[in-house]
Every structure is written in C-alpha cells, then in structure tokens.
Coordinates of C-alpha atoms and ligand atoms in Angstrom, one line a residue:
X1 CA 4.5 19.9 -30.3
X2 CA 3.3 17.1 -28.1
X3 CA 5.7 14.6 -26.6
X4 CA 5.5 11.0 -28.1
X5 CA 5.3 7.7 -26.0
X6 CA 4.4 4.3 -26.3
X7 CA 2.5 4.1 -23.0
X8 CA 1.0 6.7 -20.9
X9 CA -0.5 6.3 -18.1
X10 CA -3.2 8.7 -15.9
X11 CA -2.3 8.3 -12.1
X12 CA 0.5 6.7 -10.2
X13 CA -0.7 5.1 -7.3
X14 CA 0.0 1.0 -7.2
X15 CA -2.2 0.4 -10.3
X16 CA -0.3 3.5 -12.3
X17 CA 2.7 3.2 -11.5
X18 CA 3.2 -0.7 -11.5
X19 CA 1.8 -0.4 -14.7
X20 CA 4.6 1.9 -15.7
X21 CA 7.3 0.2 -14.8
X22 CA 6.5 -3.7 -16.6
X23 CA 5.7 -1.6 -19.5
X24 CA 9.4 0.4 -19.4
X25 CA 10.6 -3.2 -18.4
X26 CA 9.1 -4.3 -21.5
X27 CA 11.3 -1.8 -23.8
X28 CA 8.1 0.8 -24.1
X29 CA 8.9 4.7 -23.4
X30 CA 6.6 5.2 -21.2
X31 CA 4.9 8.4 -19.1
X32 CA 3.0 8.4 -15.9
X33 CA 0.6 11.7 -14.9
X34 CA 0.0 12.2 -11.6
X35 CA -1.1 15.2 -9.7
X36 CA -0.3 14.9 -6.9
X37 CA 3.1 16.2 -5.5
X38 CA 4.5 12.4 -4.7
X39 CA 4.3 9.0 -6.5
X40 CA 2.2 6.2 -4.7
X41 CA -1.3 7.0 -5.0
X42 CA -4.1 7.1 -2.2
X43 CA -1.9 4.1 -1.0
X44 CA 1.5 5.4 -0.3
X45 CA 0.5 8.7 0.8
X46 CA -3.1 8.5 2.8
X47 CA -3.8 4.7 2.7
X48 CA -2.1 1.5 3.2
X49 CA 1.3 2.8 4.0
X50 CA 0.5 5.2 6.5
X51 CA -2.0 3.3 8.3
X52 CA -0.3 0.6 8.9
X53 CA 2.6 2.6 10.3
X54 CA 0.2 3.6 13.0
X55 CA -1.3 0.2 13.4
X56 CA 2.2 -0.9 13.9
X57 CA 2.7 2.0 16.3
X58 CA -0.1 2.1 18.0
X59 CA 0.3 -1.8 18.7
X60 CA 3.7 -1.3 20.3
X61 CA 2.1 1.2 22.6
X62 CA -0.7 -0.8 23.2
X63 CA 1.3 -4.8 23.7
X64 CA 3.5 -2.3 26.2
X65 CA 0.5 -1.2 27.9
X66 CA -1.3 -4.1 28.5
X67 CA 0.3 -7.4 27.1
X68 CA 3.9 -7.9 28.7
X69 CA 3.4 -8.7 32.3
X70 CA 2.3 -12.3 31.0
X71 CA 5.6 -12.4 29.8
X72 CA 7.5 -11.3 32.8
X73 CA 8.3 -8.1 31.0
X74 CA 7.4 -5.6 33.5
X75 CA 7.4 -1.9 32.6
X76 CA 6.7 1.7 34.8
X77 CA 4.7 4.4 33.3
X78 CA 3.8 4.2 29.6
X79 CA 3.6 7.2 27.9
X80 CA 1.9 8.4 24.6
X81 CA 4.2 10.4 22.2
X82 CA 2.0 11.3 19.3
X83 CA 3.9 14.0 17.6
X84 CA 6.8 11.4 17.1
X85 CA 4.3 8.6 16.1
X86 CA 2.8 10.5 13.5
X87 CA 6.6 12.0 12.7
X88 CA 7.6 8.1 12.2
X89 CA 4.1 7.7 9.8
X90 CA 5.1 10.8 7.8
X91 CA 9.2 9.3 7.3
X92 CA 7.4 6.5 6.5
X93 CA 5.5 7.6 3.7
X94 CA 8.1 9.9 2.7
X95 CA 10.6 6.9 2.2
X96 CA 8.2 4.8 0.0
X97 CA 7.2 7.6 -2.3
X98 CA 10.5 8.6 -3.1
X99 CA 11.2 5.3 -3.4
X100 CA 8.9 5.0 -6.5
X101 CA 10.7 8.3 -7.6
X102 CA 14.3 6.3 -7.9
X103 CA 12.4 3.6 -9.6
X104 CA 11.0 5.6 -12.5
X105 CA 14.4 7.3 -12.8
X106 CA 15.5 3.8 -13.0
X107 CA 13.4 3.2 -15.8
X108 CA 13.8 6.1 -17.5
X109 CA 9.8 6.9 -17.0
X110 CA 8.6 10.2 -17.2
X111 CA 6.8 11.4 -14.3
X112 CA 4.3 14.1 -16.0
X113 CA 3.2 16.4 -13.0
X114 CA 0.0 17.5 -13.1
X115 CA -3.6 16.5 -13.8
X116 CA -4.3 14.7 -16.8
X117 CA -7.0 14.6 -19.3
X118 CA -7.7 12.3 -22.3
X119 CA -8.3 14.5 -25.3
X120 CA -8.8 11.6 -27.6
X121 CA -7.2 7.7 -28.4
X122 CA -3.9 8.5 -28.6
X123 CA -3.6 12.2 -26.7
X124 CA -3.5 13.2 -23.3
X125 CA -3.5 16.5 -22.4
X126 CA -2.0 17.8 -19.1
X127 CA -2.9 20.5 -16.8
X128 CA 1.3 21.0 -15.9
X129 CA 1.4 21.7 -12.0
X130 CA 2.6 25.1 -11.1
X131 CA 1.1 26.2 -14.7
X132 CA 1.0 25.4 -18.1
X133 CA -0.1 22.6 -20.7
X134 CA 1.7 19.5 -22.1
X135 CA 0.0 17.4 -24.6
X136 CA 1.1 13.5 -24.7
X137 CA 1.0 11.4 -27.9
X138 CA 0.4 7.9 -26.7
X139 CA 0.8 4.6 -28.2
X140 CA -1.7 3.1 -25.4
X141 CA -3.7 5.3 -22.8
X142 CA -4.1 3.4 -19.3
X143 CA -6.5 5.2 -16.8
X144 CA -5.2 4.7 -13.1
X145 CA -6.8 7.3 -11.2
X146 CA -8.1 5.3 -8.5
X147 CA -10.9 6.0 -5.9
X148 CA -12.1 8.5 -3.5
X149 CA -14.2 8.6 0.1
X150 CA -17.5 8.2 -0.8
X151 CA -19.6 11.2 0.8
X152 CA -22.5 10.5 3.4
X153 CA -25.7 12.5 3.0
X154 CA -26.2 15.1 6.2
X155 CA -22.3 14.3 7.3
X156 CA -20.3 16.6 5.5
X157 CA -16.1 16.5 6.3
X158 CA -14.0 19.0 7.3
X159 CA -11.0 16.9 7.7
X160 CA -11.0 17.7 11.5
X161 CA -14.3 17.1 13.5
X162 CA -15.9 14.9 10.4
X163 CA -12.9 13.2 8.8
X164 CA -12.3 10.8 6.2
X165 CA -9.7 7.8 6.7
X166 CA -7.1 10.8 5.2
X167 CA -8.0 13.3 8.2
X168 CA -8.3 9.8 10.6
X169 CA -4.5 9.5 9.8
X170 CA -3.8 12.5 11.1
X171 CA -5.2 14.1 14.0
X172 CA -4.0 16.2 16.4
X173 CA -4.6 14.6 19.0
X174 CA -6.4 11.3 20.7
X175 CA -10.2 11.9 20.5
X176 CA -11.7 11.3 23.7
X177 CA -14.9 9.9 21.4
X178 CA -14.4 8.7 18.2
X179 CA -17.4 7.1 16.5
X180 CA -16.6 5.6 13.1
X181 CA -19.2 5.1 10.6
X182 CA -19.0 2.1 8.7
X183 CA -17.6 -1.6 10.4
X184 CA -15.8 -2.3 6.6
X185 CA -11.8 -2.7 7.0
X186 CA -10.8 0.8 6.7
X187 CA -13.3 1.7 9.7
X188 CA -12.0 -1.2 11.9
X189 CA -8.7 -0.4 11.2
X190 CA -8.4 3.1 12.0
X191 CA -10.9 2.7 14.9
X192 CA -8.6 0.2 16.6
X193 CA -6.0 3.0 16.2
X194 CA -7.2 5.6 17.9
X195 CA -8.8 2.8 20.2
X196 CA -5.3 1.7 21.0
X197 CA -4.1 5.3 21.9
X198 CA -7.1 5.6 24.6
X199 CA -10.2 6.8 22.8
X200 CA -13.3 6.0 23.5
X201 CA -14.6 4.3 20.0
X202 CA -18.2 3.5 19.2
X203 CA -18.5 1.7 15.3
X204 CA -22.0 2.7 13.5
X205 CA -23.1 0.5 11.0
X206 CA -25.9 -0.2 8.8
X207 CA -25.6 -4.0 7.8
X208 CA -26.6 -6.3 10.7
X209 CA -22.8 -7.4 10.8
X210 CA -19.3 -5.8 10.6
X211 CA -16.9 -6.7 7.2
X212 CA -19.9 -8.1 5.4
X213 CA -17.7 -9.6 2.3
X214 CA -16.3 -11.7 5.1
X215 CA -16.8 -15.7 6.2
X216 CA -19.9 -14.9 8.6
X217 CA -18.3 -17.3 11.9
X218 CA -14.8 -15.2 11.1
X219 CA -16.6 -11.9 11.4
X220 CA -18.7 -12.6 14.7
X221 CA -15.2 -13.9 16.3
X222 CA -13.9 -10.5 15.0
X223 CA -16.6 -8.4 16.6
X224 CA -16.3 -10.4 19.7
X225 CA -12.6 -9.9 19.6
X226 CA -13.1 -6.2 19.2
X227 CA -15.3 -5.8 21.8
X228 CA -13.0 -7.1 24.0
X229 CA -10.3 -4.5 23.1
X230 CA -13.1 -1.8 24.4
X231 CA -14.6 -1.1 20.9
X232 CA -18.6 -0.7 21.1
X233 CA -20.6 -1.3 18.4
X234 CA -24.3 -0.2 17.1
X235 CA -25.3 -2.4 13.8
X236 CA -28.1 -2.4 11.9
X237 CA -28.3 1.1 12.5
X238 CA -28.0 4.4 9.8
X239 CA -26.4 8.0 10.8
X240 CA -28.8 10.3 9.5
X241 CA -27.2 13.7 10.5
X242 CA -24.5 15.9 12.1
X243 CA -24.6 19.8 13.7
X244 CA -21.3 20.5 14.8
X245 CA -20.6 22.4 18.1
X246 CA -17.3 24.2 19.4
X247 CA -16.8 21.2 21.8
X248 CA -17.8 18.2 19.3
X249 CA -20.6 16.8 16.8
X250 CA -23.9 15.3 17.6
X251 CA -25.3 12.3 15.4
X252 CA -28.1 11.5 14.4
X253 CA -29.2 7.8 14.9
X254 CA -31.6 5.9 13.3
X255 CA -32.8 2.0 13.3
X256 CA -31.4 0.8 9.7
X257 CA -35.0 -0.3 8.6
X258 CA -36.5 3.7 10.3
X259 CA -37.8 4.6 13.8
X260 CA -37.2 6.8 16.6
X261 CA -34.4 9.1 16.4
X262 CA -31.5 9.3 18.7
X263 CA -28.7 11.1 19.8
X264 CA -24.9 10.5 19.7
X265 CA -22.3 13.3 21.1
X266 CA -18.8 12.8 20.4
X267 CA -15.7 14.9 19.9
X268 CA -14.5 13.0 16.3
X269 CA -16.8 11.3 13.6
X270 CA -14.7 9.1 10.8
X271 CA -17.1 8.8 8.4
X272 CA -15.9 4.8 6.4
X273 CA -18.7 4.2 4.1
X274 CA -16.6 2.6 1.3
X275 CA -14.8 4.5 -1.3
X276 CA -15.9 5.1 -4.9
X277 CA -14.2 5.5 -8.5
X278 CA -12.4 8.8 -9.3
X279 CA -12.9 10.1 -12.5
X280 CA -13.3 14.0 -12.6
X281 CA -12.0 16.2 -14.8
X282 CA -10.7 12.8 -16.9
X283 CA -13.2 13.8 -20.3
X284 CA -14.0 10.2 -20.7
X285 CA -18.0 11.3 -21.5
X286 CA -16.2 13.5 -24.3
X287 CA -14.1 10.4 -25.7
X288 CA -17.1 8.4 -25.0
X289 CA -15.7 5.8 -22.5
X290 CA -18.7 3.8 -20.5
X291 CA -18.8 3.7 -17.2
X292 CA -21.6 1.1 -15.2
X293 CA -24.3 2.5 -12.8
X294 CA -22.1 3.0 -10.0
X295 CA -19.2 5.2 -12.2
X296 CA -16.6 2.2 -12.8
X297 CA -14.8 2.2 -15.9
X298 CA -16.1 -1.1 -17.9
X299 CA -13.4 -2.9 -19.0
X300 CA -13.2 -6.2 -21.2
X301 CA -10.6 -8.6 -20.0
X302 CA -7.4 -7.2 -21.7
X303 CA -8.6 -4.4 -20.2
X304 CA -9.5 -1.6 -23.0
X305 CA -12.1 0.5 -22.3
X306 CA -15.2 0.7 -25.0
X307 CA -12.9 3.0 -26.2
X308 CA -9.7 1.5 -28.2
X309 CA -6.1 2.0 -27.5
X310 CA -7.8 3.3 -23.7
X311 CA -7.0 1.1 -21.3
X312 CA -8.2 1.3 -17.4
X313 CA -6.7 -0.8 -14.1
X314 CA -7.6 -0.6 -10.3
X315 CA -10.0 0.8 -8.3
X316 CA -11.3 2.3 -11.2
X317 CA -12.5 -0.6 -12.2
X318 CA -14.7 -3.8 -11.2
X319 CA -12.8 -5.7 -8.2
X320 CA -12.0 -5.1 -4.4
X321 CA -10.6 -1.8 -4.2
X322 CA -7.1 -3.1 -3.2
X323 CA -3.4 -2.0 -3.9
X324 CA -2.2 -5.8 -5.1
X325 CA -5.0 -6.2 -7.3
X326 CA -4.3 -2.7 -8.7
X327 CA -0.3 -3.9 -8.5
X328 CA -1.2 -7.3 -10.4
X329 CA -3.6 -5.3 -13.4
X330 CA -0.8 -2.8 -13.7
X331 CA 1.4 -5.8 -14.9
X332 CA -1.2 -7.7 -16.5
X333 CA -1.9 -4.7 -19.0
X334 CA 1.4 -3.8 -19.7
X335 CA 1.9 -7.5 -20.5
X336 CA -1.2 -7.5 -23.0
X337 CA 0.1 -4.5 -24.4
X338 CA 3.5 -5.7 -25.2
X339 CA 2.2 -8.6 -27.0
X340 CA 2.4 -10.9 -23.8
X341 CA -0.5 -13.0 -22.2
X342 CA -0.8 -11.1 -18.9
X343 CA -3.7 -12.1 -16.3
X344 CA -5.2 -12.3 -13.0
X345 CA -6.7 -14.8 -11.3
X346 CA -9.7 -13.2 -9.2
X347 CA -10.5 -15.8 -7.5
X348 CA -7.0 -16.1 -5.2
X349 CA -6.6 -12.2 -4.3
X350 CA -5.9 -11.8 -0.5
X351 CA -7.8 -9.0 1.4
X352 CA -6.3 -8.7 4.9
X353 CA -7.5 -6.4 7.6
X354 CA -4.2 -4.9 10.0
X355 CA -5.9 -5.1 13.1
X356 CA -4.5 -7.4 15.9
X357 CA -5.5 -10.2 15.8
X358 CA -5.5 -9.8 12.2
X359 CA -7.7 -10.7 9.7
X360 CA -7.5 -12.6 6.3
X361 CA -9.1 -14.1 3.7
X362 CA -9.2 -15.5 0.2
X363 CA -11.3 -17.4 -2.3
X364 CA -14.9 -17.9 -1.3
X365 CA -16.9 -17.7 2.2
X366 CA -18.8 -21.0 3.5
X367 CA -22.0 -18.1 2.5
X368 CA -20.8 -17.9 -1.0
X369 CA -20.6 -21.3 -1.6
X370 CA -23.8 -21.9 -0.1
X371 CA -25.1 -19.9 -1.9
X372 CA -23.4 -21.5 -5.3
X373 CA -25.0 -24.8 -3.9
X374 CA -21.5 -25.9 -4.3
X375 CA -20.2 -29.0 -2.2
X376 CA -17.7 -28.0 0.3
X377 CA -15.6 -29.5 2.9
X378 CA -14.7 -27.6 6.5
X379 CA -11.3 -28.2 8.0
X380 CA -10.4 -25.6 11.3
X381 CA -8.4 -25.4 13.7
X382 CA -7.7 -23.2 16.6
X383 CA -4.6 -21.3 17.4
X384 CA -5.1 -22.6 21.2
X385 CA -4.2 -25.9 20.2
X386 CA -1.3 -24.5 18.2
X387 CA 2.4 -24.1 20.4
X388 CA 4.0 -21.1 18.9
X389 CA 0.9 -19.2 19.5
X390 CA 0.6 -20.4 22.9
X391 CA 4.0 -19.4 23.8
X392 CA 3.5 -16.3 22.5
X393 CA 0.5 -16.2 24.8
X394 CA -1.7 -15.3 21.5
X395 CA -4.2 -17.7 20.8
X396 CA -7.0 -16.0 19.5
X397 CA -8.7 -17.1 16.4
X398 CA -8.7 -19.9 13.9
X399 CA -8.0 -21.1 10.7
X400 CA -10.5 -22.2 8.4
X401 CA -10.2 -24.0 4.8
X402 CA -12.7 -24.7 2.6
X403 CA -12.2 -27.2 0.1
X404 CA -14.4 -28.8 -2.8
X405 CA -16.4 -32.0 -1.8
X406 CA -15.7 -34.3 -4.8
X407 CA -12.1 -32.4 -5.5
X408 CA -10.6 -31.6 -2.4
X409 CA -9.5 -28.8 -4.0
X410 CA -9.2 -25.6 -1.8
X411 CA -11.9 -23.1 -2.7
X412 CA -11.1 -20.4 0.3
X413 CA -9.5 -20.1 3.5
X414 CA -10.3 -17.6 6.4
X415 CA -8.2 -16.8 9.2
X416 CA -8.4 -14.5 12.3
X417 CA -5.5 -14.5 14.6
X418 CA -2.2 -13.3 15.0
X419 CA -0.2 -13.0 11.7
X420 CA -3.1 -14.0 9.7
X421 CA -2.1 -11.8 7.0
X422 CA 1.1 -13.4 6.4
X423 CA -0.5 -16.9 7.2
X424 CA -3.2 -16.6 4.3
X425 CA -0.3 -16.5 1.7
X426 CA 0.7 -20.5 1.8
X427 CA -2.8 -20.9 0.6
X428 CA -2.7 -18.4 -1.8
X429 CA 0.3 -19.9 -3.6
X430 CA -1.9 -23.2 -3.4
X431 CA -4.7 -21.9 -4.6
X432 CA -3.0 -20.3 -7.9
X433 CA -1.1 -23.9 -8.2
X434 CA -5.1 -25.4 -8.1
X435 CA -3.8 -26.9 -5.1
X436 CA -5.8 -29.0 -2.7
X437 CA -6.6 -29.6 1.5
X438 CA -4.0 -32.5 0.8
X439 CA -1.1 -31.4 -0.6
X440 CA -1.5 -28.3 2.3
X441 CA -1.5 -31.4 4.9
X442 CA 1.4 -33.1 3.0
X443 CA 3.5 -30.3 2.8
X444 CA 6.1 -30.8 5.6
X445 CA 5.9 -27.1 7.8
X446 CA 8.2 -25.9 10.0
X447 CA 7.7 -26.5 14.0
X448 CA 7.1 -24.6 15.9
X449 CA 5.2 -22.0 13.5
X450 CA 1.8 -20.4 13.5
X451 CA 1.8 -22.0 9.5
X452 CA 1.1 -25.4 11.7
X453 CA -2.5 -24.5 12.3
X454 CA -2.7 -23.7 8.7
X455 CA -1.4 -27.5 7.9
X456 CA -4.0 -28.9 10.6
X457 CA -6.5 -27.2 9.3
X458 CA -6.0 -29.0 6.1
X459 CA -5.6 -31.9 7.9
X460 CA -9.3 -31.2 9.2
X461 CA -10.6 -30.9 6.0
X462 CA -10.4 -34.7 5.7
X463 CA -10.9 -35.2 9.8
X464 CA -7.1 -36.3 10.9
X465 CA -6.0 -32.7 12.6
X466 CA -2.9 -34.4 14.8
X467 CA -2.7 -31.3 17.1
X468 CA -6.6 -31.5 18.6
Ligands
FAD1 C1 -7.0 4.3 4.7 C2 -6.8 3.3 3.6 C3 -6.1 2.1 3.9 C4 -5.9 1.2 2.9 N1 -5.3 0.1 3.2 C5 -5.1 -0.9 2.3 C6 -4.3 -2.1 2.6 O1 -3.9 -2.3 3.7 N2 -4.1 -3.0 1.6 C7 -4.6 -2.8 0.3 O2 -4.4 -3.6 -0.5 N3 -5.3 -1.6 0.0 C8 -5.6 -0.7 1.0 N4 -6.2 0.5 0.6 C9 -6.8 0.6 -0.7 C10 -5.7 1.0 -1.7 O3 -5.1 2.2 -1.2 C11 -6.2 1.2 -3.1 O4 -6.9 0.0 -3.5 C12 -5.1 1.5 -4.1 O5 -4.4 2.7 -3.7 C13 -5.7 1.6 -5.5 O6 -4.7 1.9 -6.4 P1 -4.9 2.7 -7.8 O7 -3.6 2.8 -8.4 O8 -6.0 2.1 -8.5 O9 -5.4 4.1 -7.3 P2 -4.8 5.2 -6.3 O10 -3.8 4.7 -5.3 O11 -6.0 5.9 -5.7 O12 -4.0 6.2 -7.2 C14 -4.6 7.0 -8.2 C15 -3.8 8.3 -8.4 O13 -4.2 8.9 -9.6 C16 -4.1 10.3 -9.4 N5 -5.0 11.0 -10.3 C17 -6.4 10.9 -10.3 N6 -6.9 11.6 -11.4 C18 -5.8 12.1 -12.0 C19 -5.7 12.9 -13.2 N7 -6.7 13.3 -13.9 N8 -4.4 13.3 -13.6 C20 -3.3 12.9 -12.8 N9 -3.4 12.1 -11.8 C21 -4.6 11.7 -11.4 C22 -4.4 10.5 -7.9 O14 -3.8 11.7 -7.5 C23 -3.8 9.3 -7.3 O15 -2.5 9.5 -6.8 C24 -6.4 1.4 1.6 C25 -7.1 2.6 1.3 C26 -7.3 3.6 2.3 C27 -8.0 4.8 2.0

C-alpha cells in the first residue's frame, strides 16, 4: 500500500527542500526524495557551501601571504595545510546538511531515501536506497532535482586529471597548472582557489569576455583585477581536445571562430562550461511533461508543469541556476499550493561571484538596457574615494546604479569590490520596494561603511556624489 501525502517533493537541494518545509509550515504532510545520502542538494554538498569554505580559506592564506605587511602585521613563514583546509570544508558541509536533517525532523517531513520516479499525477514511485520500492500517493508532485555539469565534447572527466567543479573541490593536492575552461562564476571562483594556494591558473574561454551575463565595464575591471592576482587568460578561444599522460593532459586549442591548432600542457583541466537540467531516470516523457530545447522543465507561472498536479522549481527550470532563486520558488509553490499568492520577482534576484574583490549584481546591465532602448541614468562611485575601504587598504572596484531616466527609479546596480556581495543587498531591498537612486541617497547610512559608496553612488545618479 502506498504512503499518502499532501506534497511530495523529487530532490532536496535549496529548491526541494525549501519547498518542503513552507509546505509542512503550511499544515501539509509532506515528503521529500532525495538520493543522495545527505540533504542540501548540489549546493550543500558540492556547490555553494563547500566552495565558499575554500574561498574563505584560501583567502586567509592568501591576505596572510601577501596583504598584511601594509598593515604592520608582520608574519614569518606561511605554510599551506591542505589536509586541514579541506578537513574544515568537509565539517562544513557536514554541519549544514545535517542541519537540514533537524529541520525536517522539525517539521515532521519525511525524508524518502532514494531515487524517485513519477509514475503518474498523484504517484511517485521510489527506488528505496539500500534496496527496495516505496510508492508515494501525492496530493501535489514538485520536481526539484536540480542541474548537472554539462559535458564538453573531446574532454571527458575523471574526477582527477579532468574535473568538474565537484572534483575542483577536492583535490589532492595544489596543481602546479590548472587551466579552467569556462570564465563563468563557477570557473572564476574555483580558479582563484587553487590560484590562491600557488597554482599556476590559465582561464580558457570561448566568448570574447569572462562572466558574459555581467555589466560589460564591471567585467573588464574584473579580468583586470584577476590578472593582477596572477590568473592568465585566453578568450575568444575553444578547447577542442584532451589525451591524458601519466604526468598531466594536453589541450587542444583553437581560435573560437577556427584556425591553427595549438597546444596546452598542464597537470589539472576543470572543465566550467555551465551546468544543465537533471532529469534522468524522472519518467516525465512517460507522464508526458514538456521540456524546451535545451531539457528545462516548462513551467507556467504557479509553476505546474503541462502536466496537472506536477509541479517543478529551480534549476530545473527557466532562471539563473542559483540556490536563492531555487530557495524563493520552493516557497513560492508551496504558497500557491496552499491556496496562498506566492511569487518572485525576477527582476531583483542577486547573483554574486565569491572571489576577492567580489562581485555582484542585480537587475539589468547598462547592455541590457541598451539594448531595451530604455532611458537610463549612471551614478558610480569608487571605493578609493570611500574611507572604510581605504583604511582597510581595499579600494578596488566600484559601485554602479542604474536608474530609469524619466523615473529615477533603480533598474540595476553592479558592484566589484570588497564585500560586494553583501553591499548589493540595500539595493535589492530597494528594488523589491520599487525604490529609486533618491530614496538610496536619502537614506541616512552609517559612517564609516563600505554601504557609503553605495549611497554616493545614488547620489551620482543625479550628479551631487559629496565624497568625489
Ligand atoms: C561549484 C558550485 C558553486 C555554486 N555556488 C553557488 C553560490 O555561491 N550561490 C548560488 O546561489 N548558487 C551556487 N551554485 C548553484 C546552486 O548550487 C544551484 O543553483 C542550486 O543547488 C539549485 O538548487 P536545486 O534545489 O534546484 O537543485 P540541486 O541543489 O541540484 O538539488 C537537486 C537534488 O535532487 C536530487 N535528485 C535528482 N534526481 C532525483 C531523483 N530522481 N530522485 C531523488 N533525488 C533526486 C539530487 O541528488 C540533488 O540532491 C553553485 C553550484 C556549483 C556547482
């Protein structure tokens, strides 16, 4: 006899198992299936979590390195301890997926282990871990199984010469030449890493840029900014092969638009083309639920599949593959479902690269809005000119806010530099309020804070920055 619930859902990384607990909030009994042998997803186990605890790390080392004597800080012999950095990593993640563990005992959710498959509207069928079947009467079906590495032709992984960002969070030891293929976020991130730790770290990419979804002027600061740090960069240029060796792997280079051939040796490859939707062994062609051309679930904007009562949230799904959007659909549905009127707003998600400086972003790029032919105002303003940066003797970057012409309202805001990732969230909040550059410059901010150069920024929106 199946078990009966008024929510299930398939997966429980931040989509899933967000998801799961507004619904049990809500007074549903509710289910999550997930395969794996911990709670979190790709991010809690081998994604956000654990590479931020190395960015973190690796920072530490690298500040101690070569960032302290302008403080007066001086220190002998540095030493790298990887085993207990990647011990630290591994506690880390431990920690946070457990953590999810107390919260669906918390809420009385059932965690369902093993892999899941959707039999029908209403029944899911599981593939119990360690042997066995369970079949799940559902009230709702919510698909939350996430994304994977997408695969490069002629580069195939083995998790230890060729890695994926999973095998990138875990090697044995530092490369002595890591080349990472693909400038996006994850690349950049895990490159400055291993960078950090003393490789040698050469980015391949195809695009004639790095981060391509971000404000142009931010990314060529953020190139040049990387440079600095030692990481070398080939754009507009396509890997076309790999023959491993005992002693490393030799690439194959190409111009992106074709041409000569050449050679790149190195000891690691991290291959960080993007990631794609995860579906397999799900049955939705059997139930008949439509994915688009590129293998997302489509989804209307309660969510529901084209099949009713099937539900899907996350990376799955149209969106930037991020945990908080995930996070923010996992409420949204279980709102919808329980009669509420859950949403998103797409247009003030945050999407934050960890690298130092850091990185963030949200609404639309000066490109974008070109490209709209919508009217915009520029306000910047330089963390130079901005005292808590200066005595922290970090003054890279800028802030950048783009706000409507006619409105004033704020339509995006870009920063790089240090703490950017907290920063960017004063103009989320004003952003979801439909805020405008005026009530940021109006708001009274705390002195002396890096938030300033977010408030004469605003200021330079309509040209009266006090600071510069
Ligand atoms: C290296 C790396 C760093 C990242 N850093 C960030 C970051 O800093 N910030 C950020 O916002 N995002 C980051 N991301 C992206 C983030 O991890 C994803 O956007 C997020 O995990 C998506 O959540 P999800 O719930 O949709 O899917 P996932 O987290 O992928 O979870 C899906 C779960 O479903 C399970 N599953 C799949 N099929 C089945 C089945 N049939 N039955 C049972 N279980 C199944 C899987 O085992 C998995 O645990 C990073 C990703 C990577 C790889």
């Amino acid at each position: 006899m199946a078990d009966s619930y008024d929510f299930v859902v398939i997966g429980g990384g931040p989509g899933g198992y967000v998801a799961a607990i507004r619904a049990a909030q809500l007074g549903m009994k509710v289910a999550c299936v997930e395969k794996r042998a911990a709670l979190g997803g790709t991010c809690l186990n081998v994604g956000c979590i654990p590479s931020k605890a190395l960015l973190a790390s690796s920072e530490k080392f690298a500040e101690t390195k070569r960032h302290l004597a302008v403080h007066g800080v001086k220190v002998g012999a540095v030493e790298l301890d990887l085993p207990a950095m990647m011990a630290h990593k591994d506690k880390v993640v431990a920690d946070n997926t457990k953590g999810v563990e107390f919260l669906f005992r918390k809420h009385k959710i059932a965690w369902v282990k093993g892999a899941g498959r959707i039999a029908r509207a209403g029944r899911v069928e599981v593939a119990v871990a360690g042997g066995g079947e369970a079949s799940l009467d559902a009230g709702h079906i919510v698909i939350a199984t996430g994304s994977e590495s997408a695969p490069l032709a002629g580069v195939a992984l083995d998790e230890k010469q060729i890695v994926s960002s999973t095998g990138a969070l875990a090697l044995a030891k530092v490369p002595s030449h890591l080349v990472v293929i693909g400038g996006g976020y994850i690349g950049l991130e895990m490159g400055s890493v291993w960078r950090r730790l003393g490789a040698q770290v050469t980015v391949v990419e195809f695009l004639d840029r790095i981060v391509p979804g971000m404000d142009g002027e931010v990314g060529k600061q953020f190139q040049r900014l990387l440079e600095r740090q030692g990481i070398k960069f080939r754009l507009s240029t396509k890997v076309t092969g790999a023959a491993r060796s005992e002693s490393g792997v030799k690439l194959a280079l190409e111009p992106a638009q074709g041409g000569a051939s050449e050679a790149l040796d190195c000891d690691v490859v991290l291959v960080a083309i993007g990631r794609r939707p995860y579906t397999e062994g799900l049955g939705l062609e059997a139930c008949g639920v439509a994915r688009d051309n590129r293998g997302m679930i489509q989804v209307d904007e309660r969510f529901e599949t084209s099949v009713k009562g099937i539900y899907a949230i996350g990376d799955v799904i149209r969106g930037p593959m991020l945990a908080h959007k995930a996070e923010d659909e996992g409420v949204a549905v279980a709102e919808i479902l329980a009669g509420q009127k859950g949403h998103v707003n797409y247009d003030a998600i945050p999407g934050i690269v960890y690298t130092w400086p850091e990185v963030a972003s949200v609404g639309r790029t000066e490109e974008q809005l070109k490209q709209a032919q919508v009217q915009y105002k520029i306000g910047k303003f330089p963390f130079t000119a901005n005292g808590r940066a200066r005595a922290a003797a970090e003054t890279d970057g800028f802030v950048k806010i783009l706000a409507d012409a006619a409105t004033d309202r704020v339509l995006g805001c870009h920063i790089i530099g240090p703490d950017a990732g907290t920063l960017i969230h004063e103009v989320v909040v004003a952003m979801e309020f439909g805020g405008s550059a005026e009530d940021i410059a109006r708001t009274c901010h705390g002195h002396p804070t890096l938030n300033e150069a977010v408030k004469e920024a605003a200021l330079a929106v309509d040209k009266r920055p006090i600071h510069i």
